[in-house]
Coordinates of C-alpha atoms in Angstrom, one line a residue:
X1 CA 109.1 113.3 150.0
X2 CA 111.3 113.3 147.1
X3 CA 110.6 109.4 146.8
X4 CA 106.6 110.1 146.8
X5 CA 107.5 112.9 143.8
X6 CA 109.4 110.3 141.6
X7 CA 107.1 107.8 142.1
X8 CA 104.6 110.0 140.7
X9 CA 106.1 111.3 138.1
X10 CA 107.5 107.9 137.0
X11 CA 103.5 107.1 137.1
X12 CA 102.3 110.2 135.3
X13 CA 105.3 109.3 132.2
X14 CA 104.1 105.4 131.8
X15 CA 100.5 106.3 131.7
X16 CA 102.0 108.7 128.2
X17 CA 104.3 106.2 126.7
X18 CA 101.6 103.1 127.2
X19 CA 99.4 104.4 124.6
X20 CA 101.5 105.6 122.3
X21 CA 103.1 102.4 121.6
X22 CA 99.3 100.6 121.7
X23 CA 98.6 103.2 118.8
X24 CA 101.4 101.4 117.4
X25 CA 99.9 98.2 116.4
X26 CA 98.3 99.1 114.4
X27 CA 96.2 96.3 112.1
X28 CA 96.6 95.9 108.3
X29 CA 95.3 94.1 105.5
X30 CA 95.6 93.9 102.2
X31 CA 93.3 93.4 99.1
X32 CA 93.4 93.3 95.5
X33 CA 91.5 95.1 92.5
X34 CA 91.3 94.5 89.0
X35 CA 91.7 97.7 87.6
X36 CA 91.1 98.7 84.1
X37 CA 94.2 100.2 82.9
X38 CA 95.9 100.3 80.0
X39 CA 98.9 101.5 80.1
X40 CA 101.9 103.1 82.1
X41 CA 99.6 106.3 82.1
X42 CA 97.1 105.0 83.9
X43 CA 99.7 102.3 86.1
X44 CA 101.5 106.5 86.9
X45 CA 98.3 108.0 87.8
X46 CA 97.2 105.3 89.8
X47 CA 100.3 104.9 92.0
X48 CA 100.4 109.0 92.2
X49 CA 96.4 108.9 93.4
X50 CA 95.9 105.9 95.4
X51 CA 99.2 106.0 97.7
X52 CA 97.6 109.2 98.5
X53 CA 94.4 108.1 99.8
X54 CA 94.1 108.3 103.7
X55 CA 94.9 105.2 105.7
X56 CA 96.8 103.6 102.3
X57 CA 100.7 102.1 104.3
X58 CA 101.9 100.5 101.4
X59 CA 100.9 99.8 96.9
X60 CA 101.8 97.9 94.1
X61 CA 100.9 98.5 90.5
X62 CA 101.3 95.5 87.9
X63 CA 100.2 97.1 84.6
X64 CA 100.7 93.4 82.2
X65 CA 98.2 92.3 85.2
X66 CA 95.9 94.8 85.7
X67 CA 95.8 94.4 89.3
X68 CA 96.7 96.6 92.0
X69 CA 97.8 94.9 95.6
X70 CA 97.0 97.9 98.6
X71 CA 97.7 97.6 102.1
X72 CA 95.9 99.8 104.2
X73 CA 95.0 100.3 107.9
X74 CA 92.0 99.3 108.6
X75 CA 91.0 101.7 111.0
X76 CA 91.2 104.7 108.3
X77 CA 90.1 103.2 105.3
X78 CA 88.0 100.1 103.4
X79 CA 88.7 97.7 100.8
X80 CA 84.0 99.2 99.4
X81 CA 86.7 103.1 100.2
X82 CA 89.3 102.1 98.0
X83 CA 86.6 100.1 95.5
X84 CA 85.5 104.0 95.2
X85 CA 89.7 105.7 95.3
X86 CA 89.8 104.0 92.0
X87 CA 85.8 104.8 90.3
X88 CA 86.8 107.9 91.2
X89 CA 89.9 108.3 88.8
X90 CA 87.6 106.9 86.1
X91 CA 88.5 102.8 86.4
X92 CA 86.8 100.0 86.5
X93 CA 87.8 98.0 89.8
X94 CA 86.3 94.7 90.8
X95 CA 87.9 92.5 94.0
X96 CA 90.8 90.0 92.8
X97 CA 91.0 86.4 94.8
X98 CA 93.4 85.0 92.2
X99 CA 93.4 81.6 90.1
X100 CA 93.6 78.3 91.4
X101 CA 97.3 77.1 91.9
X102 CA 98.4 80.7 92.7
X103 CA 99.1 82.4 95.8
X104 CA 98.1 85.7 97.4
X105 CA 100.9 87.9 99.1
X106 CA 99.6 88.2 103.0

């Protein structure tokens, strides 16, 4: 009887652990936008607000190049939603693919 109870407990525990580990493997992607920021205040405003958008996991703001690179979870947001969030802050944002010879971080 103890063996059956232990086996049942082991199955229940495995059933709880497996779904949790599957959640850890959410897919992430990066998108880069050319943004109409002009000063350090713009940079800080973007960093402060976009970092807390749903699904954003990493953010890099390059003021001299006027580029904003956002890493995000594909199950939580999309490039269109991130572009809209930048526009809501008052900036124009266009997807940026990079120049020939310049490698974009993946």
